[in-house]
Tab-separated table of C-alpha atoms and ligand atoms in Angstrom:
chain	number	residue	atom	x	y	z
R	272	MET	CA	80.821	99.800	134.957
R	273	GLN	CA	84.402	98.832	134.253
R	274	GLY	CA	83.858	95.167	134.970
R	275	MET	CA	83.912	93.037	131.862
R	276	SER	CA	82.484	89.729	130.930
R	277	SER	CA	84.699	87.302	129.104
R	278	SER	CA	82.007	86.689	126.504
R	279	ASP	CA	82.798	90.131	125.037
R	280	LEU	CA	86.249	89.055	123.935
R	281	PRO	CA	86.673	87.758	120.402
R	282	PRO	CA	89.019	84.738	120.290
R	283	ALA	CA	87.827	82.435	123.003
R	284	SER	CA	90.306	79.812	124.071
R	285	GLY	CA	90.706	78.585	127.586
R	286	PRO	CA	89.170	80.034	130.747
R	287	ALA	CA	89.111	83.811	131.084
R	288	ARG	CA	90.015	85.413	134.350
R	289	ALA	CA	89.849	88.978	133.125
R	290	GLU	CA	89.088	90.696	136.430
R	291	ALA	CA	91.474	88.629	138.457
R	292	ALA	CA	94.580	88.807	136.284
R	293	PRO	CA	94.278	90.829	133.096
R	294	ALA	CA	98.065	91.079	132.925
R	295	VAL	CA	98.511	87.499	131.755
R	296	GLU	CA	95.473	87.016	129.613
R	297	LEU	CA	94.699	89.995	127.466
R	298	ILE	CA	96.303	91.894	124.643
R	299	ALA	CA	95.174	95.070	122.933
R	300	CYS	CA	95.555	95.810	119.238
R	301	PRO	CA	98.201	98.553	118.772
R	302	VAL	CA	96.189	100.058	115.918
R	303	CYS	CA	92.557	100.042	117.096
R	304	ASP	CA	92.869	99.163	120.823
R	305	LEU	CA	90.515	96.174	120.593
R	306	LEU	CA	90.911	93.987	123.628
R	307	GLN	CA	91.341	90.317	122.858
R	308	ARG	CA	92.532	87.085	124.387
R	309	GLN	CA	96.096	86.148	123.819
R	310	ALA	CA	95.937	83.181	121.464
R	311	ASP	CA	98.864	81.233	120.085
R	312	PRO	CA	99.058	81.468	116.307
R	313	PRO	CA	99.131	78.103	114.534
R	314	VAL	CA	102.467	77.000	113.089
R	315	ASN	CA	103.183	79.119	110.014
R	316	GLY	CA	99.950	80.946	110.746
R	317	ARG	CA	99.003	84.286	112.206
R	318	VAL	CA	96.654	85.947	114.641
R	319	SER	CA	94.910	89.037	113.316
R	320	CYS	CA	92.885	91.697	115.066
R	321	ALA	CA	89.187	90.899	114.913
R	322	ARG	CA	88.290	94.544	114.368
R	323	CYS	CA	90.905	96.145	112.090
R	324	GLY	CA	92.661	93.100	110.636
R	325	GLU	CA	96.142	94.165	111.772
R	326	VAL	CA	98.427	91.122	112.010
R	327	LEU	CA	99.159	90.836	115.708
R	328	MET	CA	101.361	87.753	115.854
R	329	THR	CA	102.924	85.332	113.427
R	330	ASN	CA	104.485	81.983	114.122
R	331	ARG	CA	106.987	81.117	111.439
R	332	ARG	CA	109.097	78.133	112.154
R	333	GLY	CA	112.633	79.187	113.079
R	334	ALA	CA	111.911	82.924	112.885
R	335	LEU	CA	113.984	83.700	115.964
R	336	GLU	CA	116.898	81.598	114.740
R	337	ARG	CA	116.802	83.234	111.310
R	338	THR	CA	116.751	86.690	112.833
R	339	LEU	CA	119.707	85.836	115.057
R	340	VAL	CA	121.721	84.519	112.114
R	341	ALA	CA	120.818	87.620	110.106
R	342	SER	CA	121.910	89.902	112.959
R	343	ILE	CA	125.259	88.217	113.512
R	344	SER	CA	125.970	88.077	109.777
R	345	SER	CA	125.059	91.698	109.302
R	346	VAL	CA	127.502	92.768	112.037
R	347	ILE	CA	130.262	90.867	110.207
R	348	LEU	CA	129.239	92.291	106.847
R	349	MET	CA	128.978	95.830	108.238
R	350	VAL	CA	132.532	95.600	109.572
R	351	ALA	CA	133.688	94.361	106.160
R	352	ALA	CA	131.735	97.161	104.503
R	353	ILE	CA	133.515	99.718	106.670
R	354	VAL	CA	137.028	98.296	106.285
R	355	PHE	CA	137.136	97.615	102.545
R	356	PRO	CA	136.935	100.185	99.755
R	357	PHE	CA	133.483	100.762	98.561
R	358	LEU	CA	133.580	102.485	95.200
R	359	GLU	CA	136.522	103.208	92.957
R	360	LEU	CA	136.392	105.856	90.327
R	361	SER	CA	138.960	106.290	87.584
R	362	VAL	CA	139.305	108.791	84.804
R	363	ALA	CA	142.292	109.421	82.538
R	364	GLY	CA	144.703	107.440	84.688
R	365	LEU	CA	143.711	109.115	87.923
R	366	SER	CA	141.742	107.150	90.419
R	367	SER	CA	139.913	107.783	93.636
R	368	SER	CA	138.233	105.437	96.028
R	369	ALA	CA	135.885	105.886	98.919
R	370	SER	CA	135.026	103.719	101.877
R	371	VAL	CA	131.648	103.711	103.576
R	372	LEU	CA	133.197	105.668	106.438
R	373	GLU	CA	134.497	108.306	104.040
R	374	VAL	CA	131.056	108.574	102.482
R	375	ALA	CA	129.455	108.932	105.887
R	376	LEU	CA	131.911	111.678	106.791
R	377	ALA	CA	131.767	113.396	103.390
R	378	PHE	CA	129.901	116.368	104.787
R	379	ARG	CA	132.526	117.270	107.383
R	380	GLY	CA	134.310	120.532	106.691
R	381	THR	CA	131.484	121.735	104.454
R	382	ILE	CA	128.669	124.122	105.266
R	383	VAL	CA	126.486	121.152	106.118
R	384	ALA	CA	128.962	119.479	108.494
R	385	ALA	CA	126.193	118.483	110.908
R	386	LEU	CA	124.980	116.047	108.276
R	387	SER	CA	128.147	113.972	108.693
R	388	ILE	CA	127.027	112.889	112.142
R	389	ALA	CA	123.522	112.123	110.931
R	390	THR	CA	124.785	110.118	107.958
R	391	LEU	CA	127.270	108.199	110.089
R	392	LEU	CA	124.450	107.317	112.475
R	393	LEU	CA	121.971	106.300	109.786
R	394	ILE	CA	124.190	104.079	107.684
R	395	VAL	CA	126.795	102.712	110.124
R	396	VAL	CA	126.122	103.228	113.825
R	397	ILE	CA	122.391	102.531	114.074
R	398	PRO	CA	122.416	99.355	111.916
R	399	LEU	CA	125.297	98.059	114.057
R	400	ILE	CA	123.576	98.878	117.360
R	401	ARG	CA	120.371	97.220	116.125
R	402	ALA	CA	122.145	94.042	115.096
R	403	ALA	CA	124.002	93.924	118.417
R	404	ALA	CA	120.800	94.515	120.434
R	405	LEU	CA	118.934	91.793	118.537
R	406	THR	CA	121.779	89.332	119.044
R	407	TYR	CA	121.922	90.174	122.741
R	408	THR	CA	118.189	89.562	123.151
R	409	LEU	CA	117.687	86.520	120.957
R	410	LEU	CA	120.780	84.411	121.646
R	411	PRO	CA	119.872	83.418	125.240
R	412	LEU	CA	116.264	82.734	124.177
R	413	ILE	CA	117.328	80.407	121.400
R	414	LEU	CA	119.798	78.618	123.646
R	415	GLY	CA	117.018	78.120	126.212
R	416	ARG	CA	118.831	80.214	128.819
R	417	ARG	CA	117.549	82.976	131.036
R	418	PRO	CA	117.213	86.281	129.179
R	419	ALA	CA	120.249	88.534	129.406
R	420	PRO	CA	120.139	91.368	131.943
R	421	ARG	CA	118.030	94.234	130.613
R	422	ALA	CA	117.105	92.203	127.538
R	423	GLU	CA	113.784	94.081	127.480
R	424	ARG	CA	115.586	97.417	127.192
R	425	ALA	CA	117.803	96.047	124.406
R	426	PHE	CA	114.869	94.702	122.396
R	427	ARG	CA	112.918	97.927	122.815
R	428	LEU	CA	115.988	99.802	121.554
R	429	ALA	CA	116.167	97.561	118.481
R	430	ARG	CA	112.508	98.315	117.788
R	431	GLU	CA	112.851	102.071	118.275
R	432	LEU	CA	115.866	102.239	115.988
R	433	LYS	CA	114.294	100.234	113.183
R	434	PRO	CA	113.074	103.179	111.049
R	435	TRP	CA	116.459	104.893	111.463
R	436	ALA	CA	118.647	102.054	110.174
R	437	MET	CA	118.975	103.061	106.543
R	438	ALA	CA	121.509	100.690	105.009
R	439	GLU	CA	119.119	99.646	102.246
R	440	VAL	CA	118.215	103.238	101.389
R	441	PHE	CA	121.928	103.946	101.155
R	442	VAL	CA	122.431	101.114	98.653
R	443	VAL	CA	119.776	102.596	96.370
R	444	GLY	CA	121.589	105.933	96.768
R	445	VAL	CA	124.759	104.205	95.535
R	446	ALA	CA	122.971	103.027	92.419
R	447	VAL	CA	121.755	106.548	91.681
R	448	ALA	CA	125.225	108.032	92.292
R	449	LEU	CA	126.725	105.508	89.881
R	450	VAL	CA	124.399	106.673	87.128
R	451	LYS	CA	125.135	110.318	87.898
R	452	ILE	CA	128.865	109.995	87.274
R	453	ALA	CA	128.736	107.150	84.790
R	454	GLY	CA	129.233	109.581	81.925
R	455	MET	CA	132.309	111.259	83.419
R	456	ALA	CA	134.407	108.380	84.693
R	457	SER	CA	134.543	104.653	84.988
R	458	ILE	CA	133.481	103.216	88.273
R	459	SER	CA	134.135	99.893	89.877
R	460	LEU	CA	132.402	98.448	92.870
R	461	GLY	CA	134.652	97.403	95.746
R	462	PRO	CA	134.125	94.444	98.079
R	463	ALA	CA	132.448	96.736	100.586
R	464	PHE	CA	129.618	97.344	98.169
R	465	TRP	CA	128.810	93.648	98.010
R	466	ALA	CA	129.066	93.370	101.789
R	467	LEU	CA	126.554	96.175	102.090
R	468	ALA	CA	124.291	94.586	99.505
R	469	GLY	CA	124.390	91.470	101.699
R	470	VAL	CA	123.339	93.542	104.701
R	471	VAL	CA	120.359	94.797	102.721
R	472	VAL	CA	119.236	91.274	101.870
R	473	LEU	CA	119.589	90.292	105.529
R	474	VAL	CA	117.714	93.356	106.790
R	475	ILE	CA	114.826	92.666	104.458
R	476	SER	CA	114.619	88.957	105.306
R	477	GLU	CA	114.824	89.698	109.029
R	478	GLY	CA	111.972	92.184	108.816
R	479	ALA	CA	109.832	89.599	107.094
R	480	SER	CA	110.339	86.823	109.590
R	481	LEU	CA	110.523	88.327	113.074
R	482	CYS	CA	107.366	88.586	115.156
R	483	GLU	CA	108.058	91.089	117.939
R	484	TRP	CA	105.157	90.070	120.157
R	485	THR	CA	106.330	86.459	120.080
R	486	VAL	CA	109.751	87.605	121.260
R	487	TRP	CA	108.156	89.546	124.132
R	488	ARG	CA	106.219	86.478	125.239
R	489	GLU	CA	109.316	84.340	125.000
R	490	ILE	CA	111.283	86.798	127.127
R	491	GLU	CA	108.479	86.869	129.704
R	492	ARG	CA	108.150	83.094	129.793
R	493	ALA	CA	111.901	82.603	130.056
R	494	ARG	CA	112.057	85.042	132.993
R	495	LYS	CA	109.295	83.168	134.796
R	496	ALA	CA	110.537	79.676	133.992
R	497	PRO	CA	112.433	77.765	136.682
R	498	PRO	CA	116.177	78.264	136.249
R	499	ALA	CA	117.025	74.682	135.287
R	500	GLY	CA	114.000	74.237	133.047
R	501	THR	CA	114.649	73.427	129.433
R	502	ARG	CA	112.201	75.148	127.191
R	503	ARG	CA	111.172	75.012	123.602
R	504	VAL	CA	111.340	78.274	121.735
R	505	ALA	CA	108.208	79.300	119.831
R	506	ALA	CA	106.283	76.205	120.855
D	206	MET	CA	75.820	95.948	122.844
D	207	SER	CA	76.195	99.143	120.868
D	208	ARG	CA	73.120	101.274	120.637
D	209	HIS	CA	74.102	102.496	117.215
D	210	PRO	CA	74.475	100.446	114.072
D	211	ALA	CA	78.086	99.290	113.842
D	212	PRO	CA	80.180	101.160	111.248
D	213	ALA	CA	81.598	99.237	108.324
D	214	GLY	CA	84.467	97.023	109.372
D	215	ALA	CA	83.624	97.067	113.056
D	216	ALA	CA	83.453	93.751	114.855
D	217	PRO	CA	81.889	93.147	118.227
D	218	GLY	CA	84.203	93.688	121.115
D	219	ARG	CA	85.539	96.336	123.346
D	220	THR	CA	88.585	98.547	123.383
D	221	ALA	CA	91.109	98.249	126.165
D	222	ARG	CA	90.251	101.801	127.169
D	223	ALA	CA	86.555	101.002	127.466
D	224	ALA	CA	87.454	98.058	129.686
D	225	GLY	CA	89.541	100.241	131.998
D	226	LEU	CA	92.815	98.825	130.689
D	227	VAL	CA	95.708	100.239	128.750
D	228	GLY	CA	97.284	98.377	125.852
D	229	CYS	CA	101.045	98.382	125.327
D	230	ARG	CA	101.873	99.363	121.754
D	231	VAL	CA	105.270	97.670	122.003
D	232	CYS	CA	104.385	94.160	123.211
D	233	GLY	CA	100.566	94.124	123.112
D	234	LEU	CA	99.938	93.330	126.754
D	235	ALA	CA	96.844	94.916	128.298
D	236	SER	CA	97.486	96.233	131.801
D	237	PRO	CA	95.437	98.015	134.463
D	238	ARG	CA	95.153	101.702	133.710
D	239	ASP	CA	97.080	102.839	136.773
D	240	LEU	CA	100.363	101.253	135.646
D	241	ALA	CA	102.925	103.711	134.260
D	242	THR	CA	105.165	101.133	132.596
D	243	CYS	CA	104.383	97.817	130.954
D	244	PRO	CA	105.129	94.833	133.228
D	245	ARG	CA	106.128	92.696	130.245
D	246	CYS	CA	108.414	94.950	128.196
D	247	GLY	CA	109.031	98.009	130.361
D	248	ALA	CA	107.701	100.484	127.790
D	249	HIS	CA	105.947	103.620	128.902
D	250	LEU	CA	102.192	103.047	128.952
D	251	ALA	CA	99.575	105.488	127.715
D	252	SER	CA	96.035	104.659	126.735
D	253	ARG	CA	96.474	107.206	123.937
D	254	ALA	CA	99.788	108.947	123.239
D	255	PRO	CA	99.592	112.215	125.201
D	256	ARG	CA	99.291	115.378	123.103
D	257	SER	CA	99.700	113.204	120.012
D	258	LEU	CA	98.135	115.658	117.568
D	259	GLN	CA	99.983	118.694	118.919
D	260	ARG	CA	103.279	116.896	118.462
D	261	VAL	CA	102.272	115.685	114.984
D	262	TRP	CA	101.470	119.238	113.857
D	263	ALA	CA	104.553	120.807	115.445
D	264	LEU	CA	106.926	118.321	113.811
D	265	TRP	CA	104.989	118.509	110.544
D	266	LEU	CA	105.427	122.289	110.480
D	267	VAL	CA	109.179	122.102	111.163
D	268	GLY	CA	109.500	119.508	108.396
D	269	LEU	CA	107.618	121.741	105.989
D	270	MET	CA	109.726	124.756	106.923
D	271	CYS	CA	112.860	122.754	106.123
D	272	TYR	CA	111.383	121.470	102.879
D	273	VAL	CA	110.959	124.905	101.271
D	274	PRO	CA	114.649	125.968	101.392
D	275	ALA	CA	115.587	122.383	100.503
D	276	ASN	CA	113.994	122.945	97.118
D	277	LEU	CA	115.101	126.529	96.543
D	278	LEU	CA	118.765	126.320	97.594
D	279	PRO	CA	121.483	124.367	95.761
D	280	MET	CA	121.810	120.676	96.629
D	281	LEU	CA	125.058	119.996	94.798
D	282	ILE	CA	127.876	122.403	93.923
D	283	THR	CA	130.189	121.234	91.166
D	284	ASP	CA	133.533	122.833	90.336
D	285	SER	CA	134.827	121.597	87.043
D	286	VAL	CA	137.903	123.197	85.418
D	287	GLY	CA	137.142	126.657	86.719
D	288	GLN	CA	133.418	126.412	86.185
D	289	HIS	CA	131.252	126.745	89.222
D	290	TYR	CA	127.858	125.165	88.989
D	291	ALA	CA	125.118	124.754	91.570
D	292	SER	CA	122.053	122.601	91.042
D	293	THR	CA	118.860	122.223	93.006
D	294	ILE	CA	117.071	118.917	93.643
D	295	VAL	CA	114.727	119.315	90.698
D	296	GLY	CA	117.474	120.795	88.494
D	297	GLY	CA	119.714	117.801	89.184
D	298	ALA	CA	116.936	115.380	88.306
D	299	VAL	CA	116.229	117.206	85.055
D	300	GLU	CA	119.915	116.952	84.087
D	301	ILE	CA	119.908	113.201	84.643
D	302	ALA	CA	116.673	112.852	82.692
D	303	ALA	CA	118.641	113.766	79.575
D	304	HIS	CA	120.643	110.527	79.667
D	305	ASP	CA	118.811	108.301	82.135
D	306	LEU	CA	115.109	108.821	82.541
D	307	PRO	CA	114.340	106.004	85.027
D	308	VAL	CA	116.922	107.269	87.521
D	309	ALA	CA	115.627	110.814	87.141
D	310	LEU	CA	112.180	109.494	87.953
D	311	ILE	CA	113.496	107.708	91.063
D	312	ILE	CA	114.998	110.990	92.300
D	313	LEU	CA	111.835	112.945	91.543
D	314	LEU	CA	109.780	110.279	93.265
D	315	ALA	CA	111.995	110.124	96.373
D	316	SER	CA	112.719	113.853	96.695
D	317	VAL	CA	109.581	115.550	95.401
D	318	ALA	CA	106.576	113.249	95.064
D	319	ILE	CA	107.016	111.257	98.298
D	320	PRO	CA	107.761	114.254	100.576
D	321	ILE	CA	104.819	116.269	99.246
D	322	ALA	CA	102.495	113.263	99.427
D	323	LYS	CA	103.672	112.707	103.004
D	324	PHE	CA	102.902	116.253	104.073
D	325	ILE	CA	99.431	115.964	102.574
D	326	ALA	CA	98.791	112.486	104.007
D	327	ILE	CA	99.864	113.386	107.553
D	328	ALA	CA	97.768	116.575	107.483
D	329	PHE	CA	94.775	114.629	106.196
D	330	LEU	CA	95.153	111.946	108.887
D	331	ALA	CA	95.530	114.512	111.674
D	332	LEU	CA	92.509	116.478	110.459
D	333	SER	CA	90.407	113.341	110.038
D	334	ILE	CA	90.891	112.531	113.726
D	335	ARG	CA	89.244	115.776	114.763
D	336	ARG	CA	86.375	115.945	112.310
D	337	ARG	CA	84.763	112.768	111.126
D	338	GLY	CA	84.977	112.247	107.375
D	339	ARG	CA	83.785	109.579	105.034
D	340	VAL	CA	87.063	107.672	104.754
D	341	PRO	CA	86.760	104.503	106.863
D	342	PRO	CA	89.338	104.048	109.649
D	343	ALA	CA	90.830	100.913	108.081
D	344	ALA	CA	91.707	102.862	104.928
D	345	ARG	CA	93.163	105.700	106.976
D	346	VAL	CA	95.313	103.275	108.969
D	347	HIS	CA	96.590	101.778	105.711
D	348	LEU	CA	97.561	105.266	104.585
D	349	TYR	CA	99.260	105.830	107.950
D	350	GLU	CA	101.263	102.605	107.650
D	351	PHE	CA	102.258	103.493	104.108
D	352	VAL	CA	103.485	106.921	105.243
D	353	GLU	CA	105.541	105.287	107.988
D	354	PHE	CA	107.035	102.788	105.541
D	355	ILE	CA	107.883	105.214	102.767
D	356	GLY	CA	109.391	108.069	104.814
D	357	ARG	CA	112.968	106.818	105.061
D	358	TRP	CA	113.291	106.353	101.296
D	359	SER	CA	113.354	110.115	100.840
D	360	MET	CA	116.911	110.073	102.203
D	361	ILE	CA	118.217	108.676	98.903
D	362	ASP	CA	119.212	112.047	97.481
D	363	VAL	CA	121.121	113.041	100.638
D	364	PHE	CA	123.131	109.819	100.395
D	365	VAL	CA	123.780	110.439	96.698
D	366	VAL	CA	125.271	113.829	97.563
D	367	ALA	CA	127.416	112.231	100.281
D	368	ILE	CA	128.707	109.542	97.920
D	369	LEU	CA	129.529	112.036	95.165
D	370	THR	CA	131.270	114.362	97.624
D	371	ALA	CA	133.419	111.558	99.010
D	372	LEU	CA	134.307	110.183	95.605
D	373	VAL	CA	134.989	113.273	93.546
D	374	HIS	CA	137.811	115.208	95.147
D	375	MET	CA	139.460	118.498	94.473
D	376	GLY	CA	142.397	118.201	92.077
D	377	PHE	CA	140.558	115.514	90.244
D	378	PHE	CA	138.611	116.207	87.085
D	379	ALA	CA	136.070	118.026	89.177
D	380	SER	CA	135.138	118.654	92.737
D	381	ILE	CA	131.705	118.179	94.209
D	382	ALA	CA	130.481	119.771	97.412
D	383	PRO	CA	127.120	119.598	99.139
D	384	GLY	CA	124.925	122.682	99.120
D	385	PRO	CA	122.819	123.912	102.035
D	386	ALA	CA	119.758	122.163	100.600
D	387	ALA	CA	121.267	118.788	101.566
D	388	ALA	CA	120.977	119.646	105.264
D	389	PHE	CA	117.533	121.223	104.936
D	390	PHE	CA	116.293	118.226	103.005
D	391	ALA	CA	117.714	115.691	105.486
D	392	PHE	CA	116.122	117.525	108.406
D	393	SER	CA	112.842	117.772	106.534
D	394	VAL	CA	112.829	113.974	106.118
D	395	ILE	CA	113.774	113.405	109.751
D	396	PHE	CA	111.089	115.743	111.088
D	397	THR	CA	108.332	114.298	108.907
D	398	MET	CA	109.332	110.794	110.066
D	399	LEU	CA	109.087	111.999	113.675
D	400	SER	CA	105.744	113.619	112.888
D	401	ALA	CA	104.319	110.359	111.536
D	402	GLN	CA	105.701	108.465	114.544
D	403	ALA	CA	104.026	110.912	116.928
D	404	MET	CA	100.614	109.941	115.612
D	405	ASP	CA	98.800	107.302	117.651
D	406	PRO	CA	96.761	105.196	115.181
D	407	ARG	CA	94.303	104.296	117.953
D	408	LEU	CA	93.050	107.876	117.668
D	409	ILE	CA	92.065	107.117	114.070
D	410	TRP	CA	89.835	104.260	115.251
D	411	ASP	CA	88.527	106.331	118.158
D	412	SER	CA	87.348	108.968	115.700
D	413	ALA	CA	85.218	106.355	113.930
D	414	GLU	CA	83.420	105.109	117.025
D	415	PRO	CA	79.677	105.764	116.778
D	416	ASP	CA	79.449	107.240	120.256
D	417	ALA	CA	82.862	108.853	120.458
D	418	LYS	CA	82.958	110.338	123.919
D	419	HIS	CA	86.324	111.580	125.065
D	420	GLY	CA	87.581	112.112	128.584
T	168	ZN	ZN1	92.888	96.194	115.621
T	169	ZN	ZN1	104.657	96.122	126.796
């Protein structure tokens, strides 16, 4: 009953050995569970699920490289965003400035002190961990080396943390806060604001270019490849 | 091979579950059903997320219970030359509307419209898995993906409160402190995000199968 004939499977390319070794041949759509053959997307093309249309894999030229560059740059920009002042507010000769760290810790000592930890995580710690995990996973792949130890764990972490990295939401919050106090005082944006704006651009561009399933295949292939073998990334 | 006419949007083929396999939602690989972790990426494997709907409803309820006080209690407490003033989420948006309507609309959208729409959407999706409705699975999955995408944007108002608190100190022209609603609201957003994540979209497609037989 559970045996399956290869003719049932939508994209046919190459011989199917479903019963013998399903582990290397078949993928299942994460949305509708349709079983299909693993097919390589054409360059700058995509593979979609035959049943629900979900985009399963994309193959943009240089996607891994772009993601790596975005990750490394966003670590640098995040550090700049933390070190430099962020907003400066002045009214009648008095002035006050806040860094991203001060904003993240603004809730400490108030009745909602627990929020300080959450805010610090959402706008500083998690974006940094994500960028570091992506760099750790992608750098060896791009250099054609063996994947780093526990690269799978690191890349899964980057995926799990994705919804919780809220740098871009924070930047919109800054814009709203500026309007709220615009009437009371004059405000100037510090260098940290522009660093953070840069992070937002990078986060958005990274999300658009990275195909996670391609990275998983690359990690798997690199683990199985002979040690001295030189490989092409995203063939 | 189906005995029933295929529903709209269905293509020939077979689910991993029907073939005795389990698909990895992280990397896509289909593995034999007896594997506990994915051989490619190491993720935990489950043909369908266990107790998905129970977890969705539990987290949904906690999120809703946080959302009520988030709207009733003060979000922002301002002390300006001896005057003590507390404003709720909606009250704060109404104040801004006086001098900047678009920003007031952004706050109302992020803090009121999106959270309420999310509660309704998640409840609808969870209910539609149990009893078959007329909305096709593809449309329901689009709604699910939209809910997942939009959830984090509700945090805007919490960040606004944090920025104002950090910037406007005591001894300055005014002092701003967060009210209890900030915490309730943040936790409401976090729990509804967790609720949406607990839903396994494969259940949505299962519910549309003509001969849906479970177990
Ligand atoms: Zn699908
Ligand atoms: Zn996997």
